[in-house]
Amino acid sequence: MDEITLTEVAADEITVEKSLLSEITVDEISVDPSPEDEISKIETAKIETLKIETLKEETMTDTTLSDKTLPVEIAGSDTEAGKPRKARVPAALAKERLVETTISLLRTEPFYEVTTRRITREAGLPLAALSRNFGSLPGLFDAVAHALVKSFTDQFSEYGPLDALTNPDLVLRTRLVAWSIGQGADPSIFRPDPSAWSRIGVERQQRLAGVDERMGTAWAEIVTFVLEGYAIFSQTHGLNNQQTFEDCITVMSELQKSLKTLEAQLGWDQPAS
């Protein structure tokens, strides 16, 4: 048996070690972290945990405040960030509230200051409530004008012949319509409801003058123009003089008495052929 030399044994051991090392992958090699790395990881974990706990506390606080202070949101509301949501209001109630608020503002404020934002804020409604219910500010003013006329006509029988000249509802309605048209609104949207103002006016003129519908309609329109002109321009004319004012009323009264005769002269009292 041949003797194995020390040199040969050493060579074989080196070969085996190289073979084993070549089979070890990089992933299998682990390096023990230093104490400094372990401390850094622990501190980072503590910081992240603290952030999470803080965020939870803030979220719980916001939820509690919301539950106590925020009413139910209107479907499709335009609530601005950071402001309380508006309570749900039925459409009919929203319309009524917008009209009443607008009338109240128009009685005390210059018309140009009665804006969409001002009205909705005073009414406690979201900004979009006006457009959803009336389409536009002129649309709301039209509803206001009709409401003012209705307020007058509902008690028409209680008024004397001169009350229409000074009735605050009719005066406000006339001035609002004139101002809106001057601002570019379509005049046709302010036409009175034939079943209300015009009809009542015609019937009253027919009754007082004893004339038929044709003459009653013509006279009612003339009186309406006089009333509207007086509401807008009375302070720019001599009608502020009491005597002049009374003279004008006397003339109008005498003209009304002569309508029956005028109707006959025009042949309007004859049945239509």
GROMACS .gro file of C-alpha atoms in nm:
model
  273
    1MET     CA    1   0.000   0.000   0.000
    2ASP     CA    2   0.141   0.331  -0.101
    3GLU     CA    3   0.200   0.590   0.166
    4ILE     CA    4   0.000   0.910   0.146
    5THR     CA    5   0.211   1.213   0.197
    6LEU     CA    6   0.110   1.516   0.403
    7THR     CA    7   0.125   1.728   0.092
    8GLU     CA    8  -0.134   1.515  -0.084
    9VAL     CA    9  -0.370   1.521   0.216
   10ALA     CA   10  -0.354   1.899   0.237
   11ALA     CA   11  -0.429   1.930  -0.130
   12ASP     CA   12  -0.733   1.704  -0.101
   13GLU     CA   13  -0.872   1.907   0.194
   14ILE     CA   14  -0.838   2.232   0.001
   15THR     CA   15  -1.024   2.080  -0.293
   16VAL     CA   16  -1.313   1.966  -0.071
   17GLU     CA   17  -1.343   2.308   0.096
   18LYS     CA   18  -1.359   2.483  -0.242
   19SER     CA   19  -1.625   2.239  -0.359
   20LEU     CA   20  -1.842   2.302  -0.054
   21LEU     CA   21  -1.807   2.679  -0.078
   22SER     CA   22  -1.916   2.678  -0.441
   23GLU     CA   23  -2.247   2.513  -0.344
   24ILE     CA   24  -2.343   2.786  -0.094
   25THR     CA   25  -2.563   3.063  -0.246
   26VAL     CA   26  -2.564   3.427  -0.152
   27ASP     CA   27  -2.911   3.400   0.007
   28GLU     CA   28  -2.788   3.134   0.243
   29ILE     CA   29  -2.523   3.362   0.380
   30SER     CA   30  -2.652   3.560   0.676
   31VAL     CA   31  -2.468   3.829   0.857
   32ASP     CA   32  -2.545   3.891   1.220
   33PRO     CA   33  -2.664   4.251   1.260
   34SER     CA   34  -2.465   4.484   1.468
   35PRO     CA   35  -2.607   4.615   1.799
   36GLU     CA   36  -2.643   4.959   1.642
   37ASP     CA   37  -2.867   4.822   1.363
   38GLU     CA   38  -3.093   4.645   1.612
   39ILE     CA   39  -3.140   4.966   1.816
   40SER     CA   40  -3.223   5.163   1.500
   41LYS     CA   41  -3.492   4.912   1.400
   42ILE     CA   42  -3.651   4.920   1.744
   43GLU     CA   43  -3.663   5.302   1.750
   44THR     CA   44  -3.818   5.312   1.401
   45ALA     CA   45  -4.087   5.065   1.504
   46LYS     CA   46  -4.169   5.272   1.813
   47ILE     CA   47  -4.207   5.588   1.602
   48GLU     CA   48  -4.440   5.417   1.351
   49THR     CA   49  -4.653   5.274   1.633
   50LEU     CA   50  -4.685   5.619   1.790
   51LYS     CA   51  -4.797   5.767   1.456
   52ILE     CA   52  -5.067   5.501   1.417
   53GLU     CA   53  -5.201   5.557   1.769
   54THR     CA   54  -5.212   5.935   1.715
   55LEU     CA   55  -5.401   5.894   1.386
   56LYS     CA   56  -5.655   5.666   1.556
   57GLU     CA   57  -5.719   5.923   1.829
   58GLU     CA   58  -5.768   6.205   1.575
   59THR     CA   59  -6.009   5.993   1.369
   60MET     CA   60  -6.215   5.904   1.674
   61THR     CA   61  -6.233   6.271   1.776
   62ASP     CA   62  -6.349   6.383   1.428
   63THR     CA   63  -6.613   6.109   1.419
   64THR     CA   64  -6.748   6.209   1.760
   65LEU     CA   65  -6.774   6.576   1.660
   66SER     CA   66  -6.943   6.486   1.332
   67ASP     CA   67  -7.203   6.273   1.505
   68LYS     CA   68  -7.289   6.555   1.746
   69THR     CA   69  -7.282   6.861   1.522
   70LEU     CA   70  -7.355   6.764   1.161
   71PRO     CA   71  -7.717   6.719   1.047
   72VAL     CA   72  -7.819   6.491   0.763
   73GLU     CA   73  -7.678   6.588   0.425
   74ILE     CA   74  -7.906   6.693   0.143
   75ALA     CA   75  -7.879   6.456  -0.153
   76GLY     CA   76  -7.666   6.629  -0.414
   77SER     CA   77  -7.583   6.923  -0.189
   78ASP     CA   78  -7.287   7.148  -0.264
   79THR     CA   79  -7.156   7.165   0.091
   80GLU     CA   80  -6.814   7.327   0.098
   81ALA     CA   81  -6.525   7.160   0.275
   82GLY     CA   82  -6.494   7.255   0.639
   83LYS     CA   83  -6.851   7.386   0.668
   84PRO     CA   84  -7.145   7.212   0.838
   85ARG     CA   85  -7.367   7.011   0.609
   86LYS     CA   86  -7.723   7.137   0.564
   87ALA     CA   87  -8.019   6.946   0.699
   88ARG     CA   88  -8.250   6.776   0.452
   89VAL     CA   89  -8.531   7.015   0.349
   90PRO     CA   90  -8.829   6.910   0.132
   91ALA     CA   91  -8.849   7.093  -0.202
   92ALA     CA   92  -9.180   7.262  -0.121
   93LEU     CA   93  -9.045   7.395   0.208
   94ALA     CA   94  -8.722   7.507   0.043
   95LYS     CA   95  -8.918   7.706  -0.218
   96GLU     CA   96  -9.134   7.868   0.047
   97ARG     CA   97  -8.831   7.955   0.257
   98LEU     CA   98  -8.646   8.108  -0.039
   99VAL     CA   99  -8.945   8.322  -0.140
  100GLU     CA  100  -9.010   8.447   0.213
  101THR     CA  101  -8.642   8.521   0.272
  102THR     CA  102  -8.617   8.710  -0.056
  103ILE     CA  103  -8.922   8.924   0.021
  104SER     CA  104  -8.784   9.006   0.364
  105LEU     CA  105  -8.449   9.111   0.217
  106LEU     CA  106  -8.606   9.314  -0.065
  107ARG     CA  107  -8.805   9.518   0.187
  108THR     CA  108  -8.493   9.629   0.374
  109GLU     CA  109  -8.194   9.599   0.139
  110PRO     CA  110  -8.099   9.755  -0.195
  111PHE     CA  111  -8.202   9.516  -0.471
  112TYR     CA  112  -7.845   9.476  -0.599
  113GLU     CA  113  -7.740   9.336  -0.261
  114VAL     CA  114  -8.005   9.063  -0.269
  115THR     CA  115  -7.785   8.801  -0.436
  116THR     CA  116  -7.810   8.425  -0.469
  117ARG     CA  117  -7.546   8.371  -0.201
  118ARG     CA  118  -7.712   8.619   0.037
  119ILE     CA  119  -8.058   8.465  -0.006
  120THR     CA  120  -7.950   8.103   0.041
  121ARG     CA  121  -7.734   8.192   0.341
  122GLU     CA  122  -8.020   8.377   0.512
  123ALA     CA  123  -8.257   8.091   0.429
  124GLY     CA  124  -8.017   7.834   0.572
  125LEU     CA  125  -7.999   7.641   0.245
  126PRO     CA  126  -7.712   7.530   0.018
  127LEU     CA  127  -7.615   7.761  -0.267
  128ALA     CA  128  -7.749   7.524  -0.533
  129ALA     CA  129  -8.097   7.519  -0.375
  130LEU     CA  130  -8.197   7.834  -0.564
  131SER     CA  131  -8.108   7.701  -0.909
  132ARG     CA  132  -8.259   7.360  -0.833
  133ASN     CA  133  -8.594   7.512  -0.736
  134PHE     CA  134  -8.619   7.824  -0.954
  135GLY     CA  135  -8.356   7.785  -1.227
  136SER     CA  136  -8.207   8.130  -1.174
  137LEU     CA  137  -8.233   8.448  -0.968
  138PRO     CA  138  -8.482   8.606  -1.214
  139GLY     CA  139  -8.686   8.286  -1.182
  140LEU     CA  140  -8.696   8.334  -0.805
  141PHE     CA  141  -8.787   8.702  -0.845
  142ASP     CA  142  -9.075   8.598  -1.071
  143ALA     CA  143  -9.204   8.366  -0.797
  144VAL     CA  144  -9.165   8.650  -0.547
  145ALA     CA  145  -9.363   8.887  -0.772
  146HIS     CA  146  -9.648   8.637  -0.798
  147ALA     CA  147  -9.643   8.581  -0.421
  148LEU     CA  148  -9.670   8.956  -0.361
  149VAL     CA  149  -9.965   8.988  -0.599
  150LYS     CA  150 -10.138   8.692  -0.435
  151SER     CA  151 -10.088   8.849  -0.094
  152PHE     CA  152 -10.277   9.154  -0.221
  153THR     CA  153 -10.550   8.976  -0.416
  154ASP     CA  154 -10.628   8.737  -0.131
  155GLN     CA  155 -10.765   9.039   0.058
  156PHE     CA  156 -10.872   9.242  -0.245
  157SER     CA  157 -11.231   9.286  -0.130
  158GLU     CA  158 -11.110   9.455   0.189
  159TYR     CA  159 -10.918   9.727   0.006
  160GLY     CA  160 -11.051  10.064  -0.100
  161PRO     CA  161 -11.001  10.213  -0.449
  162LEU     CA  162 -10.679  10.391  -0.348
  163ASP     CA  163 -10.517  10.108  -0.154
  164ALA     CA  164 -10.351   9.967  -0.465
  165LEU     CA  165 -10.150  10.288  -0.498
  166THR     CA  166  -9.987  10.250  -0.159
  167ASN     CA  167 -10.009   9.877  -0.084
  168PRO     CA  168  -9.653   9.772   0.010
  169ASP     CA  169  -9.682   9.433  -0.160
  170LEU     CA  170  -9.790   9.579  -0.495
  171VAL     CA  171  -9.536   9.861  -0.475
  172LEU     CA  172  -9.253   9.615  -0.400
  173ARG     CA  173  -9.368   9.382  -0.678
  174THR     CA  174  -9.374   9.663  -0.934
  175ARG     CA  175  -9.033   9.798  -0.838
  176LEU     CA  176  -8.881   9.449  -0.837
  177VAL     CA  177  -9.014   9.371  -1.185
  178ALA     CA  178  -8.892   9.704  -1.322
  179TRP     CA  179  -8.547   9.658  -1.167
  180SER     CA  180  -8.518   9.298  -1.294
  181ILE     CA  181  -8.607   9.399  -1.649
  182GLY     CA  182  -8.353   9.680  -1.626
  183GLN     CA  183  -8.093   9.418  -1.531
  184GLY     CA  184  -8.169   9.222  -1.848
  185ALA     CA  185  -8.434   8.973  -1.732
  186ASP     CA  186  -8.689   8.852  -1.986
  187PRO     CA  187  -9.003   9.067  -1.934
  188SER     CA  188  -9.232   8.781  -2.035
  189ILE     CA  189  -9.156   8.581  -1.720
  190PHE     CA  190  -9.320   8.852  -1.509
  191ARG     CA  191  -9.656   8.849  -1.684
  192PRO     CA  192  -9.931   8.828  -1.422
  193ASP     CA  193 -10.138   8.517  -1.381
  194PRO     CA  194 -10.465   8.580  -1.573
  195SER     CA  195 -10.653   8.384  -1.309
  196ALA     CA  196 -10.544   8.618  -1.032
  197TRP     CA  197 -10.449   8.982  -1.070
  198SER     CA  198 -10.590   9.056  -1.416
  199ARG     CA  199 -10.914   8.866  -1.365
  200ILE     CA  200 -10.985   9.031  -1.032
  201GLY     CA  201 -10.903   9.374  -1.174
  202VAL     CA  202 -11.132   9.327  -1.473
  203GLU     CA  203 -11.419   9.199  -1.261
  204ARG     CA  204 -11.388   9.491  -1.023
  205GLN     CA  205 -11.385   9.748  -1.303
  206GLN     CA  206 -11.686   9.584  -1.465
  207ARG     CA  207 -11.875   9.594  -1.138
  208LEU     CA  208 -11.785   9.953  -1.052
  209ALA     CA  209 -11.840  10.097  -1.399
  210GLY     CA  210 -12.127   9.869  -1.502
  211VAL     CA  211 -11.962   9.780  -1.832
  212ASP     CA  212 -11.907   9.461  -2.027
  213GLU     CA  213 -11.587   9.259  -2.033
  214ARG     CA  214 -11.429   9.440  -2.329
  215MET     CA  215 -11.446   9.783  -2.170
  216GLY     CA  216 -11.368   9.639  -1.827
  217THR     CA  217 -11.051   9.476  -1.962
  218ALA     CA  218 -10.935   9.795  -2.135
  219TRP     CA  219 -10.996  10.007  -1.827
  220ALA     CA  220 -10.828   9.755  -1.596
  221GLU     CA  221 -10.513   9.766  -1.811
  222ILE     CA  222 -10.511  10.147  -1.804
  223VAL     CA  223 -10.545  10.147  -1.426
  224THR     CA  224 -10.265   9.889  -1.398
  225PHE     CA  225 -10.030  10.106  -1.603
  226VAL     CA  226 -10.114  10.405  -1.384
  227LEU     CA  227 -10.051  10.206  -1.065
  228GLU     CA  228  -9.720  10.067  -1.191
  229GLY     CA  229  -9.602  10.407  -1.309
  230TYR     CA  230  -9.697  10.562  -0.978
  231ALA     CA  231  -9.512  10.293  -0.781
  232ILE     CA  232  -9.189  10.358  -0.971
  233PHE     CA  233  -9.191  10.728  -1.056
  234SER     CA  234  -9.419  10.900  -0.805
  235GLN     CA  235  -9.124  11.048  -0.618
  236THR     CA  236  -8.988  11.201  -0.938
  237HIS     CA  237  -9.312  11.385  -1.020
  238GLY     CA  238  -9.533  11.651  -0.866
  239LEU     CA  239  -9.766  11.382  -0.734
  240ASN     CA  240  -9.598  11.426  -0.399
  241ASN     CA  241  -9.808  11.739  -0.375
  242GLN     CA  242 -10.126  11.635  -0.195
  243GLN     CA  243 -10.355  11.858  -0.400
  244THR     CA  244 -10.218  11.732  -0.730
  245PHE     CA  245 -10.253  11.376  -0.611
  246GLU     CA  246 -10.616  11.427  -0.512
  247ASP     CA  247 -10.691  11.596  -0.846
  248CYS     CA  248 -10.553  11.295  -1.032
  249ILE     CA  249 -10.770  11.060  -0.829
  250THR     CA  250 -11.077  11.276  -0.901
  251VAL     CA  251 -11.013  11.266  -1.275
  252MET     CA  252 -10.966  10.887  -1.269
  253SER     CA  253 -11.289  10.848  -1.074
  254GLU     CA  254 -11.488  11.063  -1.319
  255LEU     CA  255 -11.343  10.876  -1.614
  256GLN     CA  256 -11.455  10.552  -1.459
  257LYS     CA  257 -11.809  10.684  -1.421
  258SER     CA  258 -11.819  10.778  -1.789
  259LEU     CA  259 -11.712  10.434  -1.912
  260LYS     CA  260 -12.071  10.319  -1.964
  261THR     CA  261 -12.143  10.615  -2.193
  262LEU     CA  262 -11.813  10.571  -2.374
  263GLU     CA  263 -11.886  10.202  -2.422
  264ALA     CA  264 -12.214  10.286  -2.596
  265GLN     CA  265 -12.048  10.551  -2.815
  266LEU     CA  266 -11.791  10.295  -2.927
  267GLY     CA  267 -12.057  10.034  -2.990
  268TRP     CA  268 -11.891   9.793  -2.748
  269ASP     CA  269 -12.219   9.733  -2.568
  270GLN     CA  270 -12.362   9.551  -2.868
  271PRO     CA  271 -12.346   9.170  -2.884
  272ALA     CA  272 -12.066   9.042  -3.103
  273SER     CA  273 -12.196   8.941  -3.445
   0.00000   0.00000   0.00000
